[in-house]
Every structure is written in structure tokens, then in C-alpha cells.
Coordinates of C-alpha atoms and ligand atoms in Angstrom, one line a residue:
X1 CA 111.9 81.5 113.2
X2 CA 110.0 78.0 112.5
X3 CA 107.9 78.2 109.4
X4 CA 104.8 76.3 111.2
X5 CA 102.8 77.2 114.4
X6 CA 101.3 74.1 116.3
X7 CA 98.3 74.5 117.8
X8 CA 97.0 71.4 120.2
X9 CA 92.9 71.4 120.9
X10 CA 91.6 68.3 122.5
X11 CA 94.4 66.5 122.2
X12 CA 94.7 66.9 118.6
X13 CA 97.8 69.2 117.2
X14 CA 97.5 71.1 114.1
X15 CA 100.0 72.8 112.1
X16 CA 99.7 76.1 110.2
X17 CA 102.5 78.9 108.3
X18 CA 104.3 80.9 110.2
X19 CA 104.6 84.2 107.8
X20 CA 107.4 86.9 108.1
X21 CA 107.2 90.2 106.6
X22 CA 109.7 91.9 105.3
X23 CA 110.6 93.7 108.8
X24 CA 110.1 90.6 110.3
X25 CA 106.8 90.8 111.9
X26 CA 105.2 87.3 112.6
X27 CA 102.3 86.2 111.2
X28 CA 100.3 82.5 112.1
X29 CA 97.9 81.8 108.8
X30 CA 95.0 80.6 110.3
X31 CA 93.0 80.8 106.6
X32 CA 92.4 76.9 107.0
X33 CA 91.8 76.8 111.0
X34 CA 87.8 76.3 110.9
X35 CA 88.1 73.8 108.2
X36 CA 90.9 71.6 110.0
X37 CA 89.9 72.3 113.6
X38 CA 86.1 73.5 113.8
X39 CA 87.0 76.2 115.4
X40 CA 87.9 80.1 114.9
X41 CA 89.6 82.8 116.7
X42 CA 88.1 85.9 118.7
X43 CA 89.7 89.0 119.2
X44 CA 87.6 92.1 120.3
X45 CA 89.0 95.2 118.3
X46 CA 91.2 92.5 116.2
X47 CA 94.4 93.8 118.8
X48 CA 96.0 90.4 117.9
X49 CA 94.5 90.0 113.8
X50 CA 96.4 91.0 111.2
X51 CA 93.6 91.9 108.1
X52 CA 96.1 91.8 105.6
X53 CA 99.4 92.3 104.0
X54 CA 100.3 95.0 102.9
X55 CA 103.2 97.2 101.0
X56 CA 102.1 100.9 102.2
X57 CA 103.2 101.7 105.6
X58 CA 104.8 100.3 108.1
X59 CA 104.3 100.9 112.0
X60 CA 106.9 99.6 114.5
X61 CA 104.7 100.4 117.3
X62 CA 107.6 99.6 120.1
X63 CA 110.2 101.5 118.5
X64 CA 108.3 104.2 117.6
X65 CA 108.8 104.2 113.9
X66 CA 106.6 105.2 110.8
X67 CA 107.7 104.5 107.0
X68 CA 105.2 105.1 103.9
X69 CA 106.9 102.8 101.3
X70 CA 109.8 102.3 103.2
X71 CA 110.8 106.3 104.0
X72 CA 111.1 107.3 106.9
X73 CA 108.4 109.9 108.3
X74 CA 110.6 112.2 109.3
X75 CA 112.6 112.6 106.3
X76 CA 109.1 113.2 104.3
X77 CA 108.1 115.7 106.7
X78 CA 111.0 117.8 106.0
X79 CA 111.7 117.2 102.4
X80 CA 108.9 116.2 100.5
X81 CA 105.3 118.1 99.8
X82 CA 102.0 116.6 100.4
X83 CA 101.3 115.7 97.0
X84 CA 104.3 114.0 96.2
X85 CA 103.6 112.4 99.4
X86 CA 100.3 111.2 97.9
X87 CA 102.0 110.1 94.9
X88 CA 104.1 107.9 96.8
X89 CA 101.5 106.5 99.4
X90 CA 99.1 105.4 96.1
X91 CA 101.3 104.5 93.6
X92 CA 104.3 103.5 95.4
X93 CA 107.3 105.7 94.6
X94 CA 108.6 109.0 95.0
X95 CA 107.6 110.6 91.7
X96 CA 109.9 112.5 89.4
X97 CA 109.5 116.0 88.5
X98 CA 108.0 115.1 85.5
X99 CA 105.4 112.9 87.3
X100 CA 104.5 115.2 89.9
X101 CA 103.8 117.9 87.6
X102 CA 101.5 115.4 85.7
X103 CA 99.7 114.5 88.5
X104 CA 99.1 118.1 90.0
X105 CA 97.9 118.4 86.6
X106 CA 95.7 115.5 85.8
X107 CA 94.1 116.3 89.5
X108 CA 93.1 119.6 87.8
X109 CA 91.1 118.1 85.5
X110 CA 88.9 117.1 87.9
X111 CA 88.6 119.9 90.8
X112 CA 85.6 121.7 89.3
X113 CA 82.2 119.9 91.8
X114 CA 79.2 119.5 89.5
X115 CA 76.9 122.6 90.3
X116 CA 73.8 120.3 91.1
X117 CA 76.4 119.4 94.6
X118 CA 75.8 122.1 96.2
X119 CA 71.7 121.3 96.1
X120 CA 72.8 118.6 98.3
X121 CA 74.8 120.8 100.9
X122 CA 72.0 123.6 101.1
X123 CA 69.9 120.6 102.3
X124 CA 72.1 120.4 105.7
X125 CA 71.3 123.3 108.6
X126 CA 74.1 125.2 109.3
X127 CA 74.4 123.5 113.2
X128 CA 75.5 120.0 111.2
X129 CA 78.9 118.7 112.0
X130 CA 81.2 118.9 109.0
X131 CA 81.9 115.5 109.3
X132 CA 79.0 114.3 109.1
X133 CA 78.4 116.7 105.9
X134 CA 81.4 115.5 104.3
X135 CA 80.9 112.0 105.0
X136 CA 77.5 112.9 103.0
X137 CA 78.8 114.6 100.5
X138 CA 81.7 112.6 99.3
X139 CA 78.8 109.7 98.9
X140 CA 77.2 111.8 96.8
X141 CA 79.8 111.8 94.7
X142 CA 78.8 108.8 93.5
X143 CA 75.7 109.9 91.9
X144 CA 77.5 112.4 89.7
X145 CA 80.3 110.0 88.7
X146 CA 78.1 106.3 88.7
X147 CA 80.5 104.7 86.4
X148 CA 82.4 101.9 88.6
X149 CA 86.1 101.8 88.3
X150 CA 87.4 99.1 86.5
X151 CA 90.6 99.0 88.7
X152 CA 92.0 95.9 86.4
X153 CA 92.4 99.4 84.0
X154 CA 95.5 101.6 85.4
X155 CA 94.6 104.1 83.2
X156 CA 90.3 104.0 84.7
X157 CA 92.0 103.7 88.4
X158 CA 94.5 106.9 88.1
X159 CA 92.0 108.8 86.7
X160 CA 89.7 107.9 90.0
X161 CA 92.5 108.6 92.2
X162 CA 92.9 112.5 90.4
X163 CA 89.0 112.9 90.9
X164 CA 89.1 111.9 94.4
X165 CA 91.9 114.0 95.0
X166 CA 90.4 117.0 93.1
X167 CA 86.9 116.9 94.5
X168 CA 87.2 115.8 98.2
X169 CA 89.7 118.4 99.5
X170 CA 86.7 121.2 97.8
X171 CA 84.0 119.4 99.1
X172 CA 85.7 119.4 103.1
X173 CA 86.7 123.3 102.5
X174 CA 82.4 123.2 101.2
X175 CA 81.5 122.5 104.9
X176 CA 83.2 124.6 106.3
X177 CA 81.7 127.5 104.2
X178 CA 78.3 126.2 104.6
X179 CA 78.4 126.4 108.3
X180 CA 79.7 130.0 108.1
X181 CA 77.0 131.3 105.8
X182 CA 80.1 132.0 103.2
X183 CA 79.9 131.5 99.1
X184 CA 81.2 128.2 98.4
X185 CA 84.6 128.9 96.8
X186 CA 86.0 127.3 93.6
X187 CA 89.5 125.7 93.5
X188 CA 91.9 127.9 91.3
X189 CA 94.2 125.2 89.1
X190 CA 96.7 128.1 89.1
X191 CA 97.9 127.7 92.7
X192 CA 99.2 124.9 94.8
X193 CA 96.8 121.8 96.8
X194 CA 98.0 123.4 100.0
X195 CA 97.6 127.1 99.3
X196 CA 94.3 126.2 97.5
X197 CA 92.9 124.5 100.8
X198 CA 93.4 127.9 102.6
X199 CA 91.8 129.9 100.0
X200 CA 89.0 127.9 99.3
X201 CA 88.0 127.8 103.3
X202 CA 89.0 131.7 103.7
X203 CA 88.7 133.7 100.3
X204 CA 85.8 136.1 100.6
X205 CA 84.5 137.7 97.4
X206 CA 84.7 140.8 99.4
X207 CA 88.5 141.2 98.7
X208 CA 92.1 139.3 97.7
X209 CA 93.2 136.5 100.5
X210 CA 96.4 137.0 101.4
X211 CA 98.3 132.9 101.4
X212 CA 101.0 133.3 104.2
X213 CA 103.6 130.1 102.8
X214 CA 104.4 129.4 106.8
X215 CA 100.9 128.4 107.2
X216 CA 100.9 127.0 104.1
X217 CA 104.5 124.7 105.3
X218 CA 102.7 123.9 108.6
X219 CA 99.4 122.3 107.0
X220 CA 101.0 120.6 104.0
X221 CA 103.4 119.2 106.5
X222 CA 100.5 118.2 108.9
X223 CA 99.0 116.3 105.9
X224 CA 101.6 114.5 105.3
X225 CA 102.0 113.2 108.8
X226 CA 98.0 112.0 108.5
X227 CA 98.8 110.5 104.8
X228 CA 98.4 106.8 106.0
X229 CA 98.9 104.7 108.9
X230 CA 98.5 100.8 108.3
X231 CA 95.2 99.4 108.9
X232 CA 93.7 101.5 111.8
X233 CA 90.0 102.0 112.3
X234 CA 88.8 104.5 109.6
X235 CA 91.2 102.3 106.7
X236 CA 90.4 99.0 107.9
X237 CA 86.8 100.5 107.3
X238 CA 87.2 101.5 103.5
X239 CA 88.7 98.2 102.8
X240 CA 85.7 96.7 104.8
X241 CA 83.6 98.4 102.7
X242 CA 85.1 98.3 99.2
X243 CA 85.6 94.2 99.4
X244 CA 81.9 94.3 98.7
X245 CA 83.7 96.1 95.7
X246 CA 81.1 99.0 96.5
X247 CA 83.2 101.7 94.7
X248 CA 85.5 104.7 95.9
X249 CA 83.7 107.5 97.1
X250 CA 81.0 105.1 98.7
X251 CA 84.4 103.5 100.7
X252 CA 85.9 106.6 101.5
X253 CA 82.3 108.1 102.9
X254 CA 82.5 105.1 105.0
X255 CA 85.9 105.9 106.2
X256 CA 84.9 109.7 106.9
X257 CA 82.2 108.4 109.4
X258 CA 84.9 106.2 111.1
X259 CA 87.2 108.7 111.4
X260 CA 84.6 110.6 112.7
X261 CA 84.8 109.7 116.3
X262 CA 86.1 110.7 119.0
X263 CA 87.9 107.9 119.8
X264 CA 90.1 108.0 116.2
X265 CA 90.0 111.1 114.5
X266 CA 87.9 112.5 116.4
X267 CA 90.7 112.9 118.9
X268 CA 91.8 116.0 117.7
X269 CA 88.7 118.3 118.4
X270 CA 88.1 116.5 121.7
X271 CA 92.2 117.2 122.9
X272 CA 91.3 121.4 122.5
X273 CA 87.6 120.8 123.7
X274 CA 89.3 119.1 126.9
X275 CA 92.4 122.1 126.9
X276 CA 89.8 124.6 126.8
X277 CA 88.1 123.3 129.8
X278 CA 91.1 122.9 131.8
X279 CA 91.8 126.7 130.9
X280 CA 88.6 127.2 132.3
X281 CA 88.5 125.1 135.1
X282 CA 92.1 127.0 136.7
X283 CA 94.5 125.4 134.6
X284 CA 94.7 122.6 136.6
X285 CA 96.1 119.7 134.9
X286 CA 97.0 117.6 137.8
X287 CA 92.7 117.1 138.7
X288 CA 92.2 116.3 135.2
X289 CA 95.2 113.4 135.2
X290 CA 93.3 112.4 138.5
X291 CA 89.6 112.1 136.4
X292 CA 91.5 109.9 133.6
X293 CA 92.9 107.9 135.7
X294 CA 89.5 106.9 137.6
X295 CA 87.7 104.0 136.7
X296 CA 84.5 105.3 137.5
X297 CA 85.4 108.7 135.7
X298 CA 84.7 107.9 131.8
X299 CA 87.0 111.2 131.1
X300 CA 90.1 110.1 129.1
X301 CA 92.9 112.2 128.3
X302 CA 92.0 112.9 124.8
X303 CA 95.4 112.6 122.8
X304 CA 97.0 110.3 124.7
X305 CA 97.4 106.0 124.2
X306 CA 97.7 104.1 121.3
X307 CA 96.3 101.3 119.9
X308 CA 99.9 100.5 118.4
X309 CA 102.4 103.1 119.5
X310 CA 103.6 101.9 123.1
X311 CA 106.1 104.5 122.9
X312 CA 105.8 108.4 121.2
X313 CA 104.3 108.6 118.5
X314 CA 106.3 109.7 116.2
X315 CA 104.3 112.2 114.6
X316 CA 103.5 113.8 117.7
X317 CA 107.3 114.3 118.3
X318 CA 107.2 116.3 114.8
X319 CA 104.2 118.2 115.3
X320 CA 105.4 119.1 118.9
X321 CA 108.2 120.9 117.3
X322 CA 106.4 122.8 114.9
X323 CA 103.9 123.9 117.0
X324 CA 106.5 125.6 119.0
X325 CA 107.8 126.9 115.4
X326 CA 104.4 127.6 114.0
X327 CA 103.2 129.6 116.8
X328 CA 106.4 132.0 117.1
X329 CA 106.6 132.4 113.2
X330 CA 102.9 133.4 113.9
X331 CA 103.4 135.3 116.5
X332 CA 100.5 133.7 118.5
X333 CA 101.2 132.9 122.4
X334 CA 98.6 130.3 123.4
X335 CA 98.3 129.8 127.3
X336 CA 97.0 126.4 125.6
X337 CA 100.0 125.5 124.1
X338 CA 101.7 125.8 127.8
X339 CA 98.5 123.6 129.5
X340 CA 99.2 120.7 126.9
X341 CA 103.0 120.9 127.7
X342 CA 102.4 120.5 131.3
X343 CA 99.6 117.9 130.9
X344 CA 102.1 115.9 129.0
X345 CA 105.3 116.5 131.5
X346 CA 102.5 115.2 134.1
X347 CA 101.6 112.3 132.5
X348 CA 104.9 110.9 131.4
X349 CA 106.0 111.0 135.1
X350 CA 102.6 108.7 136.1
X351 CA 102.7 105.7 137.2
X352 CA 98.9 104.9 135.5
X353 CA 100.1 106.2 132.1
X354 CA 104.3 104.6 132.1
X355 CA 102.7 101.4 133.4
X356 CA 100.7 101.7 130.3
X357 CA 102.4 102.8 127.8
X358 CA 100.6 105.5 127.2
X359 CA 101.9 108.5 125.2
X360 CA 101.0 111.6 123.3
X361 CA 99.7 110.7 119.8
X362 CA 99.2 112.3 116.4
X363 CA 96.2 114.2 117.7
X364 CA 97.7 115.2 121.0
X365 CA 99.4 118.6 119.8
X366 CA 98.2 119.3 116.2
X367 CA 94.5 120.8 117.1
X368 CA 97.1 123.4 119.2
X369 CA 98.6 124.5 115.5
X370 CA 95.5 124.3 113.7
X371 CA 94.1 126.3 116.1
X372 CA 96.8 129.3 115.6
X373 CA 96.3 128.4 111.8
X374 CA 92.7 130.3 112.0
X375 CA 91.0 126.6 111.7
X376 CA 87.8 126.4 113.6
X377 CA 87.9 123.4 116.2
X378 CA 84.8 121.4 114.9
X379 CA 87.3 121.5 111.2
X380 CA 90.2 119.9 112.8
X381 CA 88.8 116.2 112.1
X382 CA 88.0 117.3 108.4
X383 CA 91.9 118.2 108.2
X384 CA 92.7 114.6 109.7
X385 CA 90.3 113.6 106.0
X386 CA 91.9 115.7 104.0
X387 CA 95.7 114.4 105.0
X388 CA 94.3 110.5 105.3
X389 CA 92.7 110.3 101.8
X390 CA 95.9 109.5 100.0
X391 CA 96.2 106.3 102.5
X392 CA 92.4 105.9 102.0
X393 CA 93.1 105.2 98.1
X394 CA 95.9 103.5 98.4
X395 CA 94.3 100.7 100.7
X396 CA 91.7 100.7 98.7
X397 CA 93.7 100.3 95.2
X398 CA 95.5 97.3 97.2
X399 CA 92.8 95.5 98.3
X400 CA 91.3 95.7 95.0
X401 CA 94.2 95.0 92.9
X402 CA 95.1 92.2 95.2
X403 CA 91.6 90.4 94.8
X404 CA 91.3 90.4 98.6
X405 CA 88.3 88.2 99.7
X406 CA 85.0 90.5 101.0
X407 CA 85.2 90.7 104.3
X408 CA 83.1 89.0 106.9
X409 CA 84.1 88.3 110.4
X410 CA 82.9 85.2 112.0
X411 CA 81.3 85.3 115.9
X412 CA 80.5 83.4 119.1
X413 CA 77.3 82.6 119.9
X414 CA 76.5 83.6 123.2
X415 CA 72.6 84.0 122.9
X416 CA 69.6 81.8 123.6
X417 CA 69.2 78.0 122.5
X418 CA 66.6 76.8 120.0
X419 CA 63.0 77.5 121.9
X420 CA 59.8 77.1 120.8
X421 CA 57.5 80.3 119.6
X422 CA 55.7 81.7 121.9
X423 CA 52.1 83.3 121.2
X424 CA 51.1 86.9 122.2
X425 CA 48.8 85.9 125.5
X426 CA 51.6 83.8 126.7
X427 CA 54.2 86.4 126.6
Ligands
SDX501 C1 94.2 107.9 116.2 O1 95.1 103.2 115.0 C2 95.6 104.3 114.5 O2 96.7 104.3 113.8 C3 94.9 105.6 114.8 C4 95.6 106.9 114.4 C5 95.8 107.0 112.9 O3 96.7 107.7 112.4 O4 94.9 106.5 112.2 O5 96.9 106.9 115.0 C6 94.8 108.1 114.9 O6 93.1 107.5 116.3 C7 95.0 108.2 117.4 C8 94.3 107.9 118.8 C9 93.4 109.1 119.1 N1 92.5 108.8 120.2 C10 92.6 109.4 121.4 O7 93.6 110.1 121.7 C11 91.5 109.0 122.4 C12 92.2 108.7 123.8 N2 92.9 107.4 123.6 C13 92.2 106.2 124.1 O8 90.8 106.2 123.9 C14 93.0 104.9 123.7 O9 94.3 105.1 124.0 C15 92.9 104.4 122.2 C16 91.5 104.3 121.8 C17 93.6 105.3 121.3 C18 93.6 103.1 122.2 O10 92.9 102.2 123.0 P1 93.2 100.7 123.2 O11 94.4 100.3 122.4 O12 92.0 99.9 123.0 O13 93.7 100.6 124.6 P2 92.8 100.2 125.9 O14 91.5 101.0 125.8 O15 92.7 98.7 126.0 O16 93.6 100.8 127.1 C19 94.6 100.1 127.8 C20 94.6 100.7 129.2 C21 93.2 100.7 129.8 O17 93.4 100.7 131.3 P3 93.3 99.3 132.0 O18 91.9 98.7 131.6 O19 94.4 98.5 131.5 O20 93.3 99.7 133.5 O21 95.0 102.1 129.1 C22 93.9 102.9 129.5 C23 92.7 102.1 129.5 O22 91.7 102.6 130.4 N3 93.9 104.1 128.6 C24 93.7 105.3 129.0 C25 93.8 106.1 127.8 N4 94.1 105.3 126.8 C26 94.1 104.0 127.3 N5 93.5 105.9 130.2 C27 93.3 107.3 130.2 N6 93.4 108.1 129.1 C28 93.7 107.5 127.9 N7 93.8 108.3 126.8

């Protein structure tokens, strides 16, 4: 591979680095291309633009491969838990024993919400999305805990990422419980991150919740499936945001509103809102292949494509089995489960979606085991949250760390030429 690109403009040619990462994906730097040439790039949705470089995760999008620290996915699926998961993602290795335990531990320290918090949720009506709660909420963190991180400080920055950890997965179980009219719950530091998710959405005071450990393996598996994945949308947002070096919660609020839509996390609720309405519509899948495959139809099928992944995602692969698994151990038979099966049979046999590339993704089956899991549909996105954070912190901790520049994209100017003011009775 050459070490310079050439670029030629107006008969000039300039040179710039080639760079390779370490699985040799190519890279032009182009940091000096406005100061040599005058002019810049444009890439709506930055498909070509890499934002950074980075030691976290790595996506072959053709191949279909996902690696957090250089593991592969689908050994960490089946032989790691979430929070040593975590551990990895944020600090960089698998941690010992010893570690894990410490980190379960220092997390503890910080999984009690300040009272005055829940002031801010009685302010919301019951109807509000808990994203957009959440989103609010984890802001608000900020007001409770105002001092900024002095990430230089490892000691400052672990004890951030313990707080974060702590507070955020009770704040997303808060909205849930909000919109129900339940008690907020309180985390118990006795039992597990998983197992205290469940309780702290479903515990009434009215009796003892029951954990059942293969709802408990489903959803800590499902996390760690969500725990990063490279710079997409919601994480290119909290690095967006925290190069201002605007601090941790005010990042990760930012990233909650990104994940938010429909066309990112989003994806989740929208693949059982639009399973729900083939049920109703007949069961059809075949007319609703035909709607996303008009241009003039805006439908999409929800859970399919990928900015990336031009072949399965491989999450989806994983969560396709244990949604099969899930569901038996459960003993729940959803005439859903069958509709997404034959929507994706259909689809991978289309022309429109194999000339495309166009496959299930991460969102595509796991609303289906959420679903059997108890979780209400407008929660599934909160679940994407919870799972993401780890990858949400790390980014952050490596932009910081890194002293990466603030960002600020440049444009082209497409608008109106200088003109000359013109006064109100002219107009
Ligand atoms: C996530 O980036 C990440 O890593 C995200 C994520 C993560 O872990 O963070 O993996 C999580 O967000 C997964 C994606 C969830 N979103 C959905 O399932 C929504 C449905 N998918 C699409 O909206 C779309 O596929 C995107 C947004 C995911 C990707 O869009 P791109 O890369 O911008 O692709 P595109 O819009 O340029 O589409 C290319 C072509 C177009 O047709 P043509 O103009 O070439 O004729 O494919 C078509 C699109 O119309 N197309 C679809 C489609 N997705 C793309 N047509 C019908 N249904 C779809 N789902």
C-alpha cells in the first residue's frame, strides 16, 4: 500500500499520508488539505470520513465481523457477562476476578440517585416518551454532581465511569416506573447489574419479585451485543459533544437523544410497531416488502440495512438464535416471531434488498425477545441505552484522553451572494 495519496486539482498535484490501521483499513489524512489546496471535502452523513482513530471496536462491515478490543462478539456473548464486558470496552481488557469484583463494587458506591431527582421526573406527564425522560434526566445529572472530571486524573475518571454506571441504568428503570404510576425502586447492591435492572423496572412493594436467571442470561447477553459499535450516530454524537469538553452526563444526554430515533436506535420499537401492523393487516409480509421497496412509499423495513454491515450483522445472527431459545425456555409462542422470520426469508430472496446489500440488523429480531422478556415496546430503545453506555464512556474517555480537537465541520456555501439590505416598504 503507498504511504501518500495524490490528489491533482487544477492542474496542481498534492500529496497527503496514506494511514493503515491495524486491520488494514485505509485512511487519506487530509488534516492539511484546506491549507495546501483551498479546498475541503463533503460527505453528507460522513459515509466516506473517518472522525477518528480509535482502539475500541472494530467493524468489518463486508465480512460481517464485530471485535470490542480485539474479541470477537461472539465469544463475549457466550462467555463473558455484561459488566466485565464494560470493563473491557472502557478500560481496555478483560478484567481479573479481582478487578471485576472491584468494579461491581466501586459502581455500588454510587447507585443510590439523590432524592431531590425524582422532583425532576414528577415534572414529566406520564404520556412522555422514556427517551426523551432519560435523555432529561441523565442531564440532570449534572446538577447533582457539577464537579468536571479531570480525566488527566485516572483515579477522578474511574470514579465517573462507576457513577455513570450506577446511576444511569436506575434512572432508565425511573421511566419506566414513572409512566406506569409505580414507586420508583431503589437499586439493591446485594444482587447483580442484570438481575437488578429487572427488579428495579418490575419489583412492586406489594410483594417479593421473583428474578428468572434465563431472562436474566437473555438481557445481559443483549447488552453486551449493544456495548459499542465504532463511531455510529449516537457515539459520534457524545464525542461531538464532549470535544467542547462539556462533561459526561451532558455528552451521554446528547447521545440518548441521538439514539433516540427511529432511524438508529429507534429501530427497535419501530421493527414490533411495523410486526404488529402486519399481524394486523393479515400477516402479509409480501405487501409490506412491496411498500419498502416504493420510492414514493416512505415506509422502510424497520430492522433492515446498514450503514456499515453489507452483509448480516452479526449481532442479529446471535440474537436470532436466542430468540428462538428465549422464547421456548419461556414458553411464549409469538405468531410475531414467525412474521419477522418470513419477512426476513422474503427479503433475502429480493432483488431490491440483495442488490443492496441490505440485511437484518441488531434491531431487527431483539424487540421480538424483549417483547417475551415482559419489556414494554416504547422501553426497548432505553434497553439499546442501557447496553450502549459502556461504548458511550469509552469514546468519550478516548477522545478526551487523546486531546482530540473540538469538533466543527466545515460546509459549502450554496446560499445567496452579498446583496444589499432591503427596507420594510420595499420588501
Ligand atoms: C442501528 O451505525 C451503527 O452502527 C448503528 C447501529 C449501532 O449499533 O449503533 O448498528 C444501530 O442504528 C442499526 C440500524 C437501525 N435502523 C433501521 O433498521 C432503520 C431502517 N434502515 C434504514 O433506514 C437504513 O438502512 C439505515 C439508516 C440503517 C442505513 O442507511 P444508509 O446507510 O444511509 O443507506 P441509504 O439510506 O443510502 O440506503 C441505500 C439504499 C437506498 O435505496 P436507493 O436510493 O439506492 O434506491 O438502500 C435503501 C435506500 O432507499 N434502503 C432501504 C432500507 N435501508 C436502505 N430500503 C428499504 N428498507 C430499508 N430498511
Amino acid at each position: 500500500m503507498s504511504k501518500t495519496a495524490i490528489l491533482e486539482i487544477d492542474g496542481n498535484k498534492y500529496e497527503f499520508p496514506v494511514i493503515v490501521g491495524s486491520e488494514n483499513e485505509v485512511a487519506i489524512d487530509i488534516e492539511k488539505l484546506r491549507a495546501a489546496t483551498g479546498a475541503i471535502t463533503l460527505d453528507p452523513g460522513y459515509k466516506n470520513s473517518g472522525s477518528c482513530q480509535s482502539e475500541i471496536t472494530f467493524l468489518d462491515g463486508e465480512e460481517g465481523i464485530l471485535r470490542y478490543r480485539g474479541y470477537a462478539i461472539e465469544d463475549l456473548a457466550e462467555k463473558a457477562n455484561f459488566l466485565e464486558v464494560s470493563y473491557l470496552v472502557i478500560f481496555g481488557e478483560l478484567p481479573t476476578a479481582a478487578q471485576l469484583a472491584q468494579f461491581e463494587k466501586d459502581i455500588h458506591k454510587y447507585t443510590l440517585v439523590n432524592e431531590e431527582m425524582k422532583n425532576i421526573i414528577d415534572g414529566f406527564p406520564k404520556t412522555a416518551h422514556p427517551m426523551g425522560v432519560l435523555s432529561s434526566l441523565t442531564s440532570a445529572l449534572t446538577a447533582f454532581n457539577p464537579k468536571v472530571v479531570n480525566v488527566e486524573n485516572e483515579k477522578e475518571m474511574y470514579e465517573a465511569v462507576c457513577k455513570t454506571m450506577g446511576k444511569f441504568l436506575v434512572l432508565a428503570t425511573w421511566t419506566y416506573r414513572k409512566s406506569s404510576g409505580f414507586p420508583l425502586n431503589y437499586y439493591d447492591n446485594t444482587k447483580g447489574y442484570v438481575e437488578n435492572f429487572m427488579r428495579l423496572m418490575f419489583e412492586l412493594p406489594t410483594g417479593p419479585y421473583k428474578i428468572n436467571p434465563v431472562v436474566v442470561n437473555a438481557l445481559d447477553k443483549l447488552f453486551i451485543l449493544h456495548a459499542d459499535h465504532e463511531q455510529n450516530c449516537s457515539t459520534s454524537t457524545v464525542r461531538m459533544v464532549g470535544s467542547s469538553h462539556a462533561g459526561l452526563f451532558a455528552s451521554i444526554s446528547a447521545g440518548v437523544s441521538a439514539l433516540w430515533g427511529p432511524l438508529h436506535g429507534g429501530a427497535n420499537q419501530a421493527v414490533l410497531e411495523m410486526l404488529e401492523e402486519i399481524q394486523k393487516d393479515g400477516g402479509d409480509a409480501d405487501k409490506f416488502l412491496a411498500k419498502a421497496k416504493d420510492k414514493n412509499d416512505p415506509f422502510r423495513l424497520m430492522g433492515f440495512g446498514h450503514r456499515v454491515y453489507k452483509n448480516f450483522d452479526p449481532r442479529a445472527k446471535i440474537i436470532k438464535k436466542a430468540a428462538d431459545e428465549v422464547l421456548a425456555e419461556l414458553g411464549v409462542n409469538d405468531p410475531i416471531l414467525n412474521i419477522a422470520k418470513k419477512l426476513e426469508e422474503s427479503a433475502l430472496q429480493d432483488e431490491y434488498f440483495k442488490s443492496r446489500n441490505l440485511y437484518p440488523n441488531v434491531d431487527f429480531y431483539s424487540g421480538i425477545i424483549y417483547r417475551a422478556l415482559g419489556i414494554p415496546t416504547d422501553m426497548f430503545t432505553v434497553l439499546f441505552a442501557i447496553g450502549r453506555l459502556p461504548g458511550w464512556i469509552a469514546q468519550w474517555k478516548e477522545m478526551r484522553v487523546n486531546k482530540e480537537p473540538i469538533g466543527r465541520p466545515r460546509q459549502v456555501y450554496v446560499g445567496a451572494p452579498l446583496r444589499p439590505f432591503k427596507p420594510m416598504n420595499e420588501r
